[in-house]
mmCIF file of C-alpha atoms in Angstrom:
data_model
loop_
_atom_site.group_PDB
_atom_site.id
_atom_site.type_symbol
_atom_site.label_atom_id
_atom_site.label_comp_id
_atom_site.label_asym_id
_atom_site.label_seq_id
_atom_site.Cartn_x
_atom_site.Cartn_y
_atom_site.Cartn_z
ATOM 1 C CA MET T 25 214.090 28.296 -48.527
ATOM 2 C CA LYS T 26 210.902 29.895 -47.245
ATOM 3 C CA LEU T 27 210.821 30.073 -43.435
ATOM 4 C CA SER T 28 207.584 30.681 -41.557
ATOM 5 C CA GLY T 29 207.373 31.498 -37.889
ATOM 6 C CA GLY T 30 205.906 33.590 -35.160
ATOM 7 C CA CYS T 31 205.500 34.181 -31.482
ATOM 8 C CA GLN T 32 204.091 31.793 -28.896
ATOM 9 C CA CYS T 33 200.703 33.535 -28.555
ATOM 10 C CA GLY T 34 200.154 33.925 -32.327
ATOM 11 C CA ALA T 35 199.892 37.722 -32.316
ATOM 12 C CA VAL T 36 202.884 38.035 -34.691
ATOM 13 C CA THR T 37 203.585 35.738 -37.633
ATOM 14 C CA PHE T 38 206.150 36.152 -40.391
ATOM 15 C CA GLU T 39 207.761 34.620 -43.453
ATOM 16 C CA VAL T 40 211.227 35.190 -44.916
ATOM 17 C CA GLU T 41 213.397 33.696 -47.655
ATOM 18 C CA SER T 42 216.690 32.231 -46.468
ATOM 19 C CA ARG T 43 219.679 30.813 -48.321
ATOM 20 C CA THR T 44 221.232 29.854 -44.976
ATOM 21 C CA PRO T 45 218.572 27.832 -43.118
ATOM 22 C CA TYR T 46 220.797 25.518 -41.038
ATOM 23 C CA PRO T 47 220.618 26.407 -37.299
ATOM 24 C CA PHE T 48 224.283 25.619 -36.664
ATOM 25 C CA MET T 49 225.449 28.319 -34.249
ATOM 26 C CA ARG T 50 224.679 28.559 -30.525
ATOM 27 C CA CYS T 51 225.527 31.820 -28.798
ATOM 28 C CA TYR T 52 226.283 32.133 -25.080
ATOM 29 C CA CYS T 53 226.789 35.920 -24.870
ATOM 30 C CA SER T 54 225.144 37.816 -22.030
ATOM 31 C CA ILE T 55 222.707 39.537 -24.379
ATOM 32 C CA CYS T 56 221.402 36.258 -25.831
ATOM 33 C CA ARG T 57 221.269 34.669 -22.377
ATOM 34 C CA LYS T 58 219.575 37.504 -20.538
ATOM 35 C CA VAL T 59 217.191 38.721 -23.246
ATOM 36 C CA GLY T 60 216.212 35.128 -24.001
ATOM 37 C CA GLY T 61 216.068 34.080 -20.352
ATOM 38 C CA SER T 62 218.226 30.995 -20.836
ATOM 39 C CA GLY T 63 221.741 29.600 -20.718
ATOM 40 C CA GLY T 64 222.315 30.744 -24.262
ATOM 41 C CA TYR T 65 221.539 29.024 -27.529
ATOM 42 C CA ALA T 66 220.133 32.002 -29.385
ATOM 43 C CA ILE T 67 220.442 30.585 -32.870
ATOM 44 C CA ASN T 68 220.176 33.185 -35.588
ATOM 45 C CA LEU T 69 219.550 32.264 -39.185
ATOM 46 C CA MET T 70 220.008 34.713 -42.025
ATOM 47 C CA ALA T 71 217.411 35.856 -44.546
ATOM 48 C CA ALA T 72 216.773 38.602 -47.061
ATOM 49 C CA ALA T 73 215.215 41.587 -45.251
ATOM 50 C CA ASP T 74 213.198 42.567 -48.333
ATOM 51 C CA SER T 75 211.486 39.146 -48.240
ATOM 52 C CA LEU T 76 209.920 39.754 -44.801
ATOM 53 C CA LYS T 77 206.142 39.386 -44.767
ATOM 54 C CA MET T 78 204.598 39.932 -41.362
ATOM 55 C CA LYS T 79 201.186 39.978 -39.704
ATOM 56 C CA GLY T 80 200.629 41.540 -36.309
ATOM 57 C CA GLU T 81 202.758 44.688 -36.598
ATOM 58 C CA ALA T 82 200.831 46.310 -33.716
ATOM 59 C CA SER T 83 201.973 43.510 -31.371
ATOM 60 C CA LYS T 84 205.643 43.730 -32.346
ATOM 61 C CA ALA T 85 208.254 45.761 -30.498
ATOM 62 C CA PHE T 86 212.039 45.917 -30.525
ATOM 63 C CA TYR T 87 214.833 46.435 -28.054
ATOM 64 C CA HIS T 88 218.329 47.886 -28.397
ATOM 65 C CA ALA T 89 220.519 45.808 -26.080
ATOM 66 C CA VAL T 90 223.194 47.640 -24.112
ATOM 67 C CA LYS T 91 226.731 46.617 -25.047
ATOM 68 C CA ASP T 92 229.752 48.157 -23.329
ATOM 69 C CA GLY T 93 227.475 50.782 -21.769
ATOM 70 C CA GLN T 94 226.039 51.915 -25.122
ATOM 71 C CA PRO T 95 222.825 50.931 -26.930
ATOM 72 C CA SER T 96 223.489 48.520 -29.782
ATOM 73 C CA THR T 97 222.355 49.569 -33.245
ATOM 74 C CA ALA T 98 220.753 46.137 -33.674
ATOM 75 C CA GLU T 99 217.003 45.918 -33.227
ATOM 76 C CA ARG T 100 215.953 42.765 -31.375
ATOM 77 C CA HIS T 101 212.328 42.289 -32.437
ATOM 78 C CA PHE T 102 209.904 40.484 -30.134
ATOM 79 C CA CYS T 103 206.191 40.093 -29.488
ATOM 80 C CA ALA T 104 205.055 42.742 -27.015
ATOM 81 C CA THR T 105 202.156 40.508 -25.976
ATOM 82 C CA CYS T 106 203.955 37.266 -25.035
ATOM 83 C CA GLY T 107 207.638 38.299 -25.144
ATOM 84 C CA SER T 108 208.745 35.757 -27.772
ATOM 85 C CA HIS T 109 211.915 36.771 -29.575
ATOM 86 C CA LEU T 110 211.451 36.852 -33.332
ATOM 87 C CA TRP T 111 214.418 38.288 -35.230
ATOM 88 C CA LEU T 112 217.313 40.705 -35.190
ATOM 89 C CA TRP T 113 217.821 43.492 -37.734
ATOM 90 C CA ASP T 114 220.826 45.798 -37.817
ATOM 91 C CA PRO T 115 221.132 48.979 -39.925
ATOM 92 C CA ARG T 116 224.799 48.119 -40.551
ATOM 93 C CA TRP T 117 223.505 45.247 -42.747
ATOM 94 C CA PRO T 118 220.079 46.543 -43.866
ATOM 95 C CA GLU T 119 219.655 43.856 -46.522
ATOM 96 C CA LEU T 120 219.643 41.090 -43.876
ATOM 97 C CA ILE T 121 217.289 39.919 -41.168
ATOM 98 C CA HIS T 122 218.277 37.270 -38.632
ATOM 99 C CA PRO T 123 215.282 35.240 -37.490
ATOM 100 C CA HIS T 124 215.688 33.236 -34.299
ATOM 101 C CA ALA T 125 215.515 29.521 -35.073
ATOM 102 C CA GLY T 126 213.292 29.106 -32.008
ATOM 103 C CA ALA T 127 210.652 31.329 -33.633
ATOM 104 C CA ILE T 128 210.588 29.302 -36.869
ATOM 105 C CA ASP T 129 207.714 26.847 -37.304
ATOM 106 C CA SER T 130 208.905 25.440 -40.648
ATOM 107 C CA PRO T 131 211.011 22.286 -40.425
ATOM 108 C CA LEU T 132 214.677 23.296 -40.400
ATOM 109 C CA PRO T 133 217.474 21.105 -41.762
ATOM 110 C CA THR T 134 219.801 19.424 -39.260
ATOM 111 C CA PRO T 135 223.281 20.982 -39.366
ATOM 112 C CA PRO T 136 226.306 18.704 -39.857
ATOM 113 C CA GLU T 137 228.043 20.399 -36.902
ATOM 114 C CA THR T 138 227.251 22.803 -34.071
ATOM 115 C CA VAL T 139 229.353 25.919 -33.601
ATOM 116 C CA HIS T 140 229.362 27.238 -30.025
ATOM 117 C CA ILE T 141 230.298 30.927 -29.818
ATOM 118 C CA MET T 142 230.954 33.541 -27.141
ATOM 119 C CA LEU T 143 231.994 30.854 -24.673
ATOM 120 C CA GLU T 144 233.971 33.453 -22.740
ATOM 121 C CA PHE T 145 230.602 34.659 -21.414
ATOM 122 C CA LYS T 146 229.007 31.268 -20.713
ATOM 123 C CA PRO T 147 227.868 30.744 -17.117
ATOM 124 C CA ASP T 148 229.496 27.846 -15.258
ATOM 125 C CA TRP T 149 226.216 25.953 -14.910
ATOM 126 C CA VAL T 150 225.780 25.593 -18.685
ATOM 127 C CA ASP T 151 227.213 22.398 -20.198
ATOM 128 C CA VAL T 152 228.561 22.715 -23.714
ATOM 129 C CA PRO T 153 228.911 19.482 -25.705
ATOM 130 C CA GLU T 154 232.431 18.470 -26.699
ATOM 131 C CA GLY T 155 233.780 16.063 -29.294
ATOM 132 C CA PRO T 156 233.118 15.419 -32.964
ATOM 133 C CA GLY T 157 230.504 17.696 -34.466
ATOM 134 C CA HIS T 158 231.132 20.525 -31.996
ATOM 135 C CA VAL T 159 233.353 23.530 -32.723
ATOM 136 C CA HIS T 160 234.129 26.106 -30.003
ATOM 137 C CA PHE T 161 234.998 29.813 -30.069
ATOM 138 C CA GLN T 162 235.657 32.068 -27.097
ATOM 139 C CA ARG T 163 234.274 35.034 -29.071
ATOM 140 C CA TYR T 164 233.054 35.245 -32.670
ATOM 141 C CA PRO T 165 233.765 32.421 -35.128
ATOM 142 C CA ASP T 166 236.081 32.549 -38.099
ATOM 143 C CA LEU T 167 233.216 32.207 -40.602
ATOM 144 C CA SER T 168 230.053 34.240 -41.113
ATOM 145 C CA ILE T 169 226.683 32.483 -41.403
ATOM 146 C CA GLU T 170 226.938 32.637 -45.208
ATOM 147 C CA ASP T 171 230.590 31.526 -45.206
ATOM 148 C CA TRP T 172 229.797 28.541 -42.965
ATOM 149 C CA HIS T 173 226.934 27.415 -45.229
ATOM 150 C CA THR T 174 229.120 27.857 -48.317
ATOM 151 C CA SER T 175 232.046 25.933 -46.765
ATOM 152 C CA LYS T 176 229.712 22.974 -46.104
ATOM 153 C CA GLY T 177 228.092 23.107 -49.566
ATOM 154 C CA LEU T 178 224.789 24.129 -47.968
ATOM 155 C CA TYR T 179 224.340 27.666 -49.309
ATOM 156 C CA GLU T 180 221.108 27.689 -51.285
ATOM 157 C CA THR T 181 221.262 29.642 -54.543
#
């Protein structure tokens, strides 16, 4: 599925091809919360890095978050003009790019369930839905983004 997106001010736009377009996972880790300025909910999709087409390279920057006192290898790309978070790329998985669902302008499919991860780091003031359709993990989930899509019959070939 072709995904199109960009930043809030329009300085950076991009397109990627994704076989895993369902925004099913909400992360509450301190990096997602603090870099995104929210209670969590950084929802990463997965796409083929070699499919990235971007306009506005001069307005794009990236940040290496600090994890356990060390810079992460992951590059968190954002618009240097307006601060919108765009995608994550990590040299450990160079073939992948992880666009933030919030940066996608294309209509995204509604996931059949929501997986809440990194709940160990959730602030007390954030309410996390319970009940049917909500799965919870204190840290990382059992399934990768691709595995989750495949297990639900949603992986696009």
